[in-house]
CSV table of C-alpha atoms in Angstrom, one decimal:
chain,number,residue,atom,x,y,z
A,279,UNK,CA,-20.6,2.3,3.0
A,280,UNK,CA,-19.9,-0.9,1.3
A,281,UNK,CA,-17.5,-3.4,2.6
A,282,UNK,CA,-15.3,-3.1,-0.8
A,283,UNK,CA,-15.3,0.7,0.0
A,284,UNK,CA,-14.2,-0.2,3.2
A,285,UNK,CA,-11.3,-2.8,2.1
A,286,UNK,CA,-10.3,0.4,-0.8
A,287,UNK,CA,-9.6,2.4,2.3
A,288,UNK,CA,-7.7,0.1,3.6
A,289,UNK,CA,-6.0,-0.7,0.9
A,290,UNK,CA,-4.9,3.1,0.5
A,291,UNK,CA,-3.4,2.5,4.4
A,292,UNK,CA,-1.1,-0.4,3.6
A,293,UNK,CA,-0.1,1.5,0.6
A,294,UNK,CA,0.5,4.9,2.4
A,295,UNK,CA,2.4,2.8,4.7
A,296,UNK,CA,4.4,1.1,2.7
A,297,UNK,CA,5.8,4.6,1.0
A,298,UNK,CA,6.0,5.9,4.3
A,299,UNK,CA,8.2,3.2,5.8
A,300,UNK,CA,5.6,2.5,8.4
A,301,UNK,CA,4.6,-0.8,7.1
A,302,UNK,CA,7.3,-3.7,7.9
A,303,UNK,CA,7.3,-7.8,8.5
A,304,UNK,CA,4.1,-8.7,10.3
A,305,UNK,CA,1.9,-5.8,9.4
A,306,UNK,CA,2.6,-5.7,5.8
A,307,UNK,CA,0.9,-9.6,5.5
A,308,UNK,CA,-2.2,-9.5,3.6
A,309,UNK,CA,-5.6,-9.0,6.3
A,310,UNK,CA,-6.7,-12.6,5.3
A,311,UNK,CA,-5.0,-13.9,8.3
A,312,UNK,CA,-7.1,-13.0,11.4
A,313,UNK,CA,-9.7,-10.3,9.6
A,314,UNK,CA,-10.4,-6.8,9.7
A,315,UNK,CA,-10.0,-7.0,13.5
A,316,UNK,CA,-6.5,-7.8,12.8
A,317,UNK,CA,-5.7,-5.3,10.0
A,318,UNK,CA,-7.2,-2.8,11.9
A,319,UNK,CA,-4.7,-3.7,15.1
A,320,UNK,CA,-2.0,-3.6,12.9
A,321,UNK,CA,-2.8,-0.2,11.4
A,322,UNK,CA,-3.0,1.3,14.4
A,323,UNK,CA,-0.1,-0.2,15.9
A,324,UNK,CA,1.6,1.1,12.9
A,325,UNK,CA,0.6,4.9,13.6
A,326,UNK,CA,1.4,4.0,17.3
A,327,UNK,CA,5.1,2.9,16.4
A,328,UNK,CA,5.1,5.6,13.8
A,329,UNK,CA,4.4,8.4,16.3
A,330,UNK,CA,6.5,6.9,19.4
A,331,UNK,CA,9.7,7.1,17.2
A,332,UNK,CA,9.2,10.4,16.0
A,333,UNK,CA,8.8,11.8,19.3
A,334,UNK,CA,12.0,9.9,20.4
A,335,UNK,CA,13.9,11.2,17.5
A,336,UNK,CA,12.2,15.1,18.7
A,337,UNK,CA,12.8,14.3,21.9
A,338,UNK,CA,16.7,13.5,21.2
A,339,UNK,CA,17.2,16.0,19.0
A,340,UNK,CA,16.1,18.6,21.4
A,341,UNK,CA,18.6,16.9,24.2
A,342,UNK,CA,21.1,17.5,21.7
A,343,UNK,CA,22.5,13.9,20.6
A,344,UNK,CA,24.7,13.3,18.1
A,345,UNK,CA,23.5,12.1,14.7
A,346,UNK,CA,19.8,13.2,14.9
A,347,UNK,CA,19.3,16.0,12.3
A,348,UNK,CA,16.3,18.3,12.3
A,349,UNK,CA,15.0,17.5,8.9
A,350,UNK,CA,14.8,14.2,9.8
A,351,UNK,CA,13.0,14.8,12.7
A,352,UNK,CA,10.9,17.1,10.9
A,353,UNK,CA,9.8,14.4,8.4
A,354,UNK,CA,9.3,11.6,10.5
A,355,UNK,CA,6.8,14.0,12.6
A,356,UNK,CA,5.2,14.9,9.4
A,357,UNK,CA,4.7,10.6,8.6
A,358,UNK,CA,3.4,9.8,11.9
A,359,UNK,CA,0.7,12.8,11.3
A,360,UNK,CA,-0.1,11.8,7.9
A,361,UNK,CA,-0.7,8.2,9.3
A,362,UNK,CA,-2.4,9.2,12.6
A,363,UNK,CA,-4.8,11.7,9.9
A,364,UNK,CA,-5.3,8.8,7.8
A,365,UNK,CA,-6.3,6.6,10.5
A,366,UNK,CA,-8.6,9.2,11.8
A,367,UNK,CA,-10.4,9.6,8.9
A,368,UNK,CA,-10.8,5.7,8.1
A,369,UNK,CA,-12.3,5.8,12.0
A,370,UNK,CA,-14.4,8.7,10.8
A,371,UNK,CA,-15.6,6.7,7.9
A,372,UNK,CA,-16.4,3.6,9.9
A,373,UNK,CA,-18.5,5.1,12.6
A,374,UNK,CA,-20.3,6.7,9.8
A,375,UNK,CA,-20.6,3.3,8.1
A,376,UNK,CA,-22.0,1.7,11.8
A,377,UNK,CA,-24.6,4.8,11.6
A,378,UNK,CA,-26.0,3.9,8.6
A,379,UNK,CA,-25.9,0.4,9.0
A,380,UNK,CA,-28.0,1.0,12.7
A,381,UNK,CA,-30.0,3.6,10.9
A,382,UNK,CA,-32.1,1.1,8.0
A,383,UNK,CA,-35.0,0.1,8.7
A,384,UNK,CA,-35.2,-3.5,9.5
């Protein structure tokens, strides 16, 4: 796997994010500052964030606040397993990338 196959991938992350309504101030900055280290901690702090307010919303909604409808609960559940899927298979992809890499001959 090239690296500009890599940087498509993540490119398809910050987009996904950005319709999702993951994406906001600090990790919506371009990966120039701090690397793919850095843009990969913000991804996944993004599905983290993603995923720990969905389960808060569930979580309310099931202790029956006011204000928390089930559709919305039902859709932010779906974003934060869209995002967690996507990062999954951009950690599939990069462990098959570090295979191939280790595998040539040198």
């Amino acid at each position: 796997m090239s690296i500009s196959a890599i940087e498509s991938v993540l490119q398809q992350m910050r987009v996904t994010a950005l319709q999702s309504g993951i994406a906001s101030g600090p990790a919506a900055e371009p990966a120039a500052q701090g690397g793919f280290a850095a843009e990969l901690r913000r991804s996944l702090e993004g599905i983290s964030s993603a995923q720990n307010k969905a389960y808060g919303q569930a979580e309310a909604f099931e202790l029956g606040k006011p204000g928390v409808a089930l559709n919305d609960v039902m859709v932010d559940l779906q974003k934060a397993n869209v995002a967690f899927q996507t990062g999954l298979q951009v950690r599939n992809r990069l462990v098959a990338a570090y295979q191939e890499v280790m595998s040539m001959p040198a």
